CSV table of C-alpha atoms and ligand atoms in Angstrom, one decimal:
chain,number,residue,atom,x,y,z
A,1,MET,CA,188.7,132.5,157.6
A,2,THR,CA,190.7,132.5,160.3
A,3,LEU,CA,194.0,130.6,160.2
A,4,LEU,CA,194.6,128.8,163.8
A,5,ASP,CA,198.2,129.3,163.6
A,6,GLY,CA,200.0,126.9,165.5
A,7,LYS,CA,203.4,127.8,164.6
A,8,ALA,CA,203.3,131.5,165.6
A,9,THR,CA,201.3,130.5,168.9
A,10,SER,CA,203.8,127.6,170.0
A,11,ALA,CA,206.5,130.1,169.7
A,12,GLN,CA,204.6,132.5,172.0
A,13,ILE,CA,204.2,129.9,174.2
A,14,LYS,CA,207.9,129.2,174.1
A,15,GLU,CA,208.7,132.5,174.6
A,16,GLU,CA,206.2,132.8,177.8
A,17,ILE,CA,208.1,129.4,179.0
A,18,ALA,CA,211.6,130.9,178.4
A,19,LEU,CA,210.8,134.1,180.5
A,20,GLU,CA,209.6,131.5,183.2
A,21,VAL,CA,212.8,129.3,183.0
A,22,GLN,CA,214.9,132.9,183.1
A,23,LYS,CA,212.6,134.1,186.3
A,24,LEU,CA,213.4,130.2,187.8
A,25,THR,CA,216.9,130.1,187.5
A,26,ALA,CA,217.6,133.5,188.7
A,27,SER,CA,216.1,132.6,191.8
A,28,GLY,CA,218.6,129.8,192.1
A,29,ILE,CA,216.3,127.1,191.1
A,30,ARG,CA,218.0,125.1,188.5
A,31,ALA,CA,216.3,124.9,185.0
A,32,PRO,CA,213.7,122.1,184.1
A,33,HIS,CA,215.0,118.9,182.5
A,34,LEU,CA,213.6,116.7,180.3
A,35,ALA,CA,214.5,113.5,179.0
A,36,ALA,CA,213.5,111.4,176.1
A,37,ILE,CA,213.5,107.3,175.2
A,38,LEU,CA,213.9,106.8,171.6
A,39,VAL,CA,213.9,102.7,171.0
A,40,GLY,CA,215.3,102.5,167.9
A,41,SER,CA,216.1,104.7,164.9
A,42,ASN,CA,212.4,105.3,163.1
A,43,GLY,CA,212.6,108.4,160.7
A,44,ALA,CA,209.7,110.1,161.8
A,45,SER,CA,210.3,109.3,165.6
A,46,LEU,CA,213.9,110.6,165.5
A,47,THR,CA,212.5,113.7,163.5
A,48,TYR,CA,210.0,114.1,166.2
A,49,VAL,CA,212.5,113.9,169.2
A,50,ASN,CA,215.1,116.1,167.9
A,51,ALA,CA,212.5,118.8,167.7
A,52,LYS,CA,211.9,118.2,171.0
A,53,VAL,CA,215.5,118.5,172.1
A,54,LYS,CA,216.3,121.4,170.1
A,55,ALA,CA,213.0,123.1,171.5
A,56,CYS,CA,214.0,122.7,175.1
A,57,ALA,CA,217.6,124.0,174.2
A,58,LYS,CA,216.1,127.0,173.1
A,59,ALA,CA,214.0,127.8,176.1
A,60,GLY,CA,217.0,126.9,178.6
A,61,PHE,CA,215.7,123.5,179.7
A,62,GLU,CA,218.2,120.6,179.8
A,63,SER,CA,217.5,118.0,177.8
A,64,THR,CA,218.5,114.3,177.5
A,65,LEU,CA,218.2,111.9,174.8
A,66,VAL,CA,218.2,108.5,175.6
A,67,GLU,CA,219.0,106.5,172.2
A,68,LEU,CA,218.0,102.9,172.8
A,69,SER,CA,219.2,99.7,170.3
A,70,GLU,CA,216.0,98.6,168.1
A,71,GLU,CA,216.9,95.0,170.0
A,72,ILE,CA,216.9,96.0,173.3
A,73,SER,CA,214.4,93.7,175.6
A,74,GLU,CA,211.4,94.8,177.3
A,75,ASN,CA,213.6,94.1,180.7
A,76,ASP,CA,216.3,96.1,180.2
A,77,LEU,CA,213.8,99.2,178.9
A,78,LEU,CA,212.2,98.9,182.3
A,79,ASN,CA,215.2,99.4,183.9
A,80,GLU,CA,216.3,102.4,181.6
A,81,ILE,CA,212.9,104.0,182.9
A,82,GLU,CA,213.5,103.1,186.4
A,83,LYS,CA,216.7,105.3,186.1
A,84,LEU,CA,215.0,108.1,185.2
A,85,ASN,CA,212.0,107.8,187.6
A,86,THR,CA,214.7,107.7,190.7
A,87,ASN,CA,217.4,110.1,189.2
A,88,PRO,CA,216.5,113.9,191.0
A,89,GLU,CA,217.7,115.5,188.1
A,90,ILE,CA,215.2,115.0,185.8
A,91,ASP,CA,211.9,116.7,186.1
A,92,GLY,CA,210.2,114.6,183.6
A,93,PHE,CA,210.8,112.2,180.8
A,94,ILE,CA,208.8,110.8,177.9
A,95,VAL,CA,209.2,107.3,175.5
A,96,GLN,CA,208.8,108.6,172.0
A,97,LEU,CA,206.1,105.8,170.7
A,98,PRO,CA,205.3,103.6,168.8
A,99,LEU,CA,207.8,100.7,170.2
A,100,PRO,CA,208.6,97.6,168.5
A,101,LYS,CA,206.4,95.0,168.6
A,102,HIS,CA,208.3,92.3,171.1
A,103,ILE,CA,208.1,95.2,173.9
A,104,ASP,CA,204.3,95.8,175.7
A,105,GLU,CA,203.6,99.6,175.1
A,106,GLN,CA,201.1,99.6,178.0
A,107,LYS,CA,203.7,97.9,180.8
A,108,VAL,CA,206.2,100.5,179.6
A,109,LEU,CA,203.3,103.6,180.2
A,110,MET,CA,202.6,101.8,183.6
A,111,ALA,CA,206.6,102.1,184.4
A,112,VAL,CA,206.4,105.9,184.1
A,113,ASN,CA,206.3,107.9,187.5
A,114,PRO,CA,203.0,109.2,186.9
A,115,ASP,CA,205.0,112.6,188.9
A,116,LYS,CA,207.5,112.4,185.8
A,117,ASP,CA,205.1,112.0,182.8
A,118,VAL,CA,204.7,114.8,180.6
A,119,ASP,CA,203.2,113.2,178.1
A,120,GLY,CA,199.9,112.6,180.3
A,121,PHE,CA,200.1,109.0,179.4
A,122,HIS,CA,199.7,107.2,182.8
A,123,PRO,CA,196.4,105.5,184.0
A,124,THR,CA,196.9,108.0,187.0
A,125,ASN,CA,197.2,111.2,185.0
A,126,VAL,CA,194.5,109.8,182.5
A,127,GLY,CA,192.3,109.2,185.6
A,128,LYS,CA,192.8,112.5,187.1
A,129,MET,CA,192.4,114.3,184.0
A,130,ALA,CA,188.8,112.5,183.5
A,131,LEU,CA,188.1,113.8,186.9
A,132,ASN,CA,189.0,117.3,185.7
A,133,LEU,CA,191.7,117.4,188.7
A,134,PRO,CA,195.2,119.0,188.0
A,135,SER,CA,197.3,116.5,186.5
A,136,PHE,CA,199.5,116.7,183.0
A,137,LEU,CA,197.5,116.7,179.6
A,138,PRO,CA,198.5,114.6,177.2
A,139,ALA,CA,200.5,117.2,174.8
A,140,THR,CA,198.3,117.2,171.5
A,141,PRO,CA,194.8,117.9,173.2
A,142,TYR,CA,196.4,120.3,175.6
A,143,GLY,CA,198.0,122.2,172.4
A,144,ILE,CA,194.4,122.0,171.2
A,145,LEU,CA,192.8,123.5,174.0
A,146,GLU,CA,195.3,126.1,173.9
A,147,LEU,CA,194.8,126.9,170.4
A,148,LEU,CA,191.3,126.9,170.5
A,149,GLU,CA,191.3,129.3,173.7
A,150,ARG,CA,193.9,131.8,172.2
A,151,TYR,CA,191.9,132.1,169.2
A,152,LYS,CA,188.5,132.5,171.1
A,153,VAL,CA,187.1,130.0,169.1
A,154,GLU,CA,183.3,129.4,171.3
A,155,THR,CA,183.1,126.2,172.6
A,156,SER,CA,180.5,126.3,174.8
A,157,GLY,CA,177.2,124.9,173.7
A,158,LYS,CA,178.3,123.8,170.6
A,159,HIS,CA,178.3,120.6,168.9
A,160,VAL,CA,182.1,119.2,168.4
A,161,VAL,CA,182.5,116.1,166.6
A,162,VAL,CA,185.7,113.9,167.1
A,163,ILE,CA,187.4,111.7,164.9
A,164,GLY,CA,189.1,109.2,166.2
A,165,ARG,CA,189.0,107.4,169.7
A,166,SER,CA,193.4,106.9,170.3
A,167,HIS,CA,194.7,107.2,174.0
A,168,ILE,CA,196.4,110.3,172.8
A,169,VAL,CA,194.3,112.3,170.9
A,170,GLY,CA,190.8,111.5,169.9
A,171,SER,CA,189.4,110.3,173.6
A,172,PRO,CA,191.2,112.6,175.6
A,173,MET,CA,189.9,115.3,173.4
A,174,SER,CA,186.2,114.0,173.6
A,175,ILE,CA,186.4,114.1,177.4
A,176,LEU,CA,187.9,117.6,177.9
A,177,MET,CA,186.1,118.9,175.2
A,178,SER,CA,182.6,118.1,177.5
A,179,GLN,CA,184.4,119.1,180.8
A,180,LYS,CA,183.9,122.8,182.6
A,181,ARG,CA,186.6,124.7,180.7
A,182,THR,CA,187.1,127.4,178.9
A,183,ALA,CA,187.6,125.8,175.6
A,184,GLY,CA,185.5,123.1,176.7
A,185,ASN,CA,181.9,122.6,177.8
A,186,ALA,CA,180.9,121.2,174.3
A,187,THR,CA,178.5,118.5,173.3
A,188,VAL,CA,180.7,116.0,172.5
A,189,THR,CA,180.3,113.1,169.4
A,190,ILE,CA,183.2,110.8,169.3
A,191,THR,CA,183.2,108.6,166.1
A,192,HIS,CA,185.4,105.8,165.3
A,193,SER,CA,186.1,103.2,162.5
A,194,ARG,CA,182.8,101.3,163.1
A,195,THR,CA,180.4,104.4,163.0
A,196,LYS,CA,177.7,104.2,160.5
A,197,ASN,CA,176.8,107.7,158.5
A,198,LEU,CA,180.1,109.5,159.7
A,199,LYS,CA,178.9,112.4,157.0
A,200,GLU,CA,175.5,112.4,158.8
A,201,ILE,CA,177.3,113.4,162.1
A,202,THR,CA,179.9,115.8,160.7
A,203,LEU,CA,177.5,118.0,158.9
A,204,GLN,CA,175.8,118.8,162.4
A,205,ALA,CA,179.0,119.8,163.4
A,206,ASP,CA,180.1,123.4,164.8
A,207,ILE,CA,183.5,122.0,165.3
A,208,ILE,CA,185.2,119.3,164.2
A,209,ILE,CA,188.2,117.7,165.5
A,210,ALA,CA,189.6,115.1,163.2
A,211,ALA,CA,192.4,112.3,164.5
A,212,LEU,CA,192.1,109.4,162.2
A,213,GLY,CA,195.5,109.4,160.3
A,214,ILE,CA,193.9,108.8,156.4
A,215,PRO,CA,195.1,111.8,154.3
A,216,GLU,CA,192.5,114.6,153.3
A,217,PHE,CA,189.6,112.4,154.4
A,218,LEU,CA,187.6,115.3,155.6
A,219,THR,CA,186.2,117.0,152.3
A,220,ALA,CA,183.9,120.0,151.8
A,221,ASP,CA,180.5,118.0,151.0
A,222,MET,CA,181.1,116.7,155.2
A,223,VAL,CA,180.7,120.0,156.9
A,224,LYS,CA,178.7,122.8,157.0
A,225,ASP,CA,179.9,126.7,156.4
A,226,GLY,CA,181.5,128.0,159.5
A,227,VAL,CA,182.9,125.2,160.6
A,228,SER,CA,185.7,125.5,162.9
A,229,ILE,CA,188.3,122.7,162.3
A,230,VAL,CA,191.4,121.0,164.4
A,231,ASP,CA,193.6,118.8,161.8
A,232,VAL,CA,195.4,116.4,164.2
A,233,GLY,CA,196.6,114.3,161.5
A,234,ILE,CA,200.0,114.1,159.8
A,235,THR,CA,201.1,111.7,157.3
A,236,ARG,CA,204.0,111.6,155.2
A,237,ILE,CA,202.8,111.0,151.6
A,238,THR,CA,205.9,110.1,148.7
A,239,ASP,CA,206.5,113.2,146.6
A,240,GLU,CA,209.3,113.4,144.5
A,241,THR,CA,209.0,117.1,144.2
A,242,LYS,CA,210.6,117.6,147.6
A,243,LYS,CA,214.1,117.1,148.5
A,244,SER,CA,213.0,115.0,151.5
A,245,GLY,CA,211.4,112.7,149.2
A,246,PHE,CA,207.6,113.4,150.9
A,247,ARG,CA,205.1,116.1,152.1
A,248,LEU,CA,203.3,116.2,155.2
A,249,ALA,CA,199.5,115.6,154.5
A,250,GLY,CA,196.6,116.3,157.4
A,251,ASP,CA,192.9,114.5,157.7
A,252,VAL,CA,191.4,117.4,156.0
A,253,HIS,CA,191.0,118.5,152.8
A,254,PHE,CA,192.6,122.0,153.6
A,255,GLU,CA,191.6,123.2,149.8
A,256,SER,CA,187.9,122.9,150.2
A,257,VAL,CA,187.4,122.4,153.5
A,258,SER,CA,189.0,126.0,154.7
A,259,LYS,CA,187.0,127.7,152.3
A,260,LYS,CA,183.6,126.6,154.4
A,261,SER,CA,185.1,127.4,157.4
A,262,SER,CA,185.4,130.2,160.9
A,263,PHE,CA,188.4,128.7,162.0
A,264,ILE,CA,191.1,126.0,160.8
A,265,THR,CA,193.9,124.6,161.6
A,266,PRO,CA,197.1,124.3,158.5
A,267,VAL,CA,199.2,121.2,158.1
A,268,PRO,CA,202.0,121.4,158.6
A,269,GLY,CA,202.4,124.0,161.6
A,270,GLY,CA,198.8,123.4,163.2
A,271,VAL,CA,198.5,121.1,166.6
A,272,GLY,CA,202.2,119.5,165.5
A,273,PRO,CA,204.2,122.7,167.0
A,274,MET,CA,201.9,123.0,169.3
A,275,THR,CA,202.2,119.4,171.3
A,276,ILE,CA,206.1,120.5,171.3
A,277,ALA,CA,205.1,123.4,173.4
A,278,MET,CA,202.7,121.8,175.7
A,279,LEU,CA,204.9,119.1,176.1
A,280,MET,CA,207.1,122.2,177.7
A,281,LYS,CA,204.7,123.6,179.9
A,282,ASN,CA,204.3,120.2,181.5
A,283,THR,CA,207.9,119.7,182.3
A,284,LEU,CA,208.0,123.5,183.6
A,285,LEU,CA,205.1,122.5,185.7
A,286,ALA,CA,206.9,119.0,187.0
A,287,ALA,CA,210.0,121.5,187.7
A,288,LYS,CA,208.2,123.8,189.5
A,289,ILE,CA,206.1,120.9,191.4
A,290,ARG,CA,210.0,119.4,192.2
A,291,SER,CA,211.1,123.0,193.4
B,1,LIG,P1,195.2,105.6,165.4
B,1,LIG,O1,195.1,105.1,164.2
B,1,LIG,O2,196.0,105.4,167.5
B,1,LIG,O3,193.8,106.4,166.0
B,1,LIG,C1,192.9,106.6,165.0
B,1,LIG,C2,191.5,106.5,164.9
B,1,LIG,O4,191.2,106.6,163.5
B,1,LIG,C3,190.9,104.9,165.5
B,1,LIG,O5,190.3,105.2,167.0
B,1,LIG,C4,190.2,104.5,164.7
B,1,LIG,O6,189.1,103.7,164.6
B,1,LIG,C5,189.6,105.8,164.0
B,1,LIG,N1,189.1,105.7,162.5
B,1,LIG,C6,190.0,105.2,161.3
B,1,LIG,N2,189.4,105.2,159.9
B,1,LIG,C7,188.7,105.6,160.6
B,1,LIG,C8,187.2,106.3,159.6
B,1,LIG,N3,187.2,105.5,158.3
B,1,LIG,N4,186.1,106.6,160.0
B,1,LIG,C9,186.0,107.3,161.5
B,1,LIG,N5,187.4,106.9,162.1
B,1,LIG,C10,188.1,106.4,162.0
B,1,LIG,O7,195.7,107.5,165.4
B,1,LIG,P2,196.2,108.7,166.3
B,1,LIG,O8,197.4,108.7,167.2
B,1,LIG,O9,194.8,109.2,167.2
B,1,LIG,O10,196.4,109.7,165.1
B,1,LIG,C11,196.1,110.3,164.3
B,1,LIG,C12,196.4,111.1,163.2
B,1,LIG,O11,196.9,112.0,164.3
B,1,LIG,C13,197.9,110.3,162.9
B,1,LIG,O12,198.1,111.3,161.7
B,1,LIG,C14,198.7,110.9,163.9
B,1,LIG,O13,199.9,111.1,163.1
B,1,LIG,C15,198.6,112.2,164.0
B,1,LIG,N6,198.7,113.0,165.6
B,1,LIG,C16,199.6,114.1,165.2
B,1,LIG,C17,199.9,114.3,166.3
B,1,LIG,C18,200.2,116.0,166.7
B,1,LIG,O14,201.1,116.3,167.3
B,1,LIG,N7,199.9,116.7,165.5
B,1,LIG,C19,199.5,113.8,167.6
B,1,LIG,C20,199.4,112.7,167.6
B,1,LIG,C21,198.7,112.0,166.5
């Protein structure tokens, strides 16, 4: 069993990015600048945004955190987005999800200038992605492709089963894996909450990408020997023995499934760190296009 080490791989990617930033600034071009909008003070969102800001600083990026009140109106939020859209100093920005219930998420994502949409959530970028045209790939699926590529996990002609059909993970993942690309050319089955006999399907999978958000859902009896596993799930579970009061659990029962796996991502330290690295890669790309 080989661990798909997202922590080590993302550290390597961030070093590669930092070197590129040095080259850019040495040639007189300003460093890439990522902004993040955070609405409210949701604990997990704050952790994610802070991790993104910290990673940017380490790679020599400029970063700006725009913290807004939980009570902000949709209109005021759209105005903040417009400010970032038109600010020439900002190369790319993200709106940390989830948003408060009174705000229409789709409307907000549609308001982001596609050229600065480094999360790759705008329909223009989703459309380009689906057509395999150059675009900002959504960071989590992009990170999974990168991990599979760097570990040379064979995907061509393999049966990939994706569990989950969200717009940010499951759906783009299924599209990307079926496309003509290095980590691609797979035969893909996408499954979701209405799928019948999921176990029959997962038992046929060469590669399983689990993104449903149910801790330790995928168990050893649901996979065949030699399977490769990408565990996207991150759920906080109360754990009194931890200083934080919680631990992070993936969607895969790691202890049993890893015994049958060729490759497997751990949680934490698998897909999570890759997501930040790929967001930075997208921001670097935006900065290069700008310059
Ligand atoms: P989501 O809640 O938007 O979607 C979950 C999907 O799972 C749905 O499409 C649903 O149909 C499917 N599903 C639910 N129950 C199912 C079942 N019993 N069988 C089969 N399918 C089922 O979730 P999401 O935003 O895609 O996130 C999924 C998980 O990945 C969460 O734990 C989330 O925290 C994590 N996540 C991690 C990263 C990262 O950077 N590592 C990024 C995004 C999401």
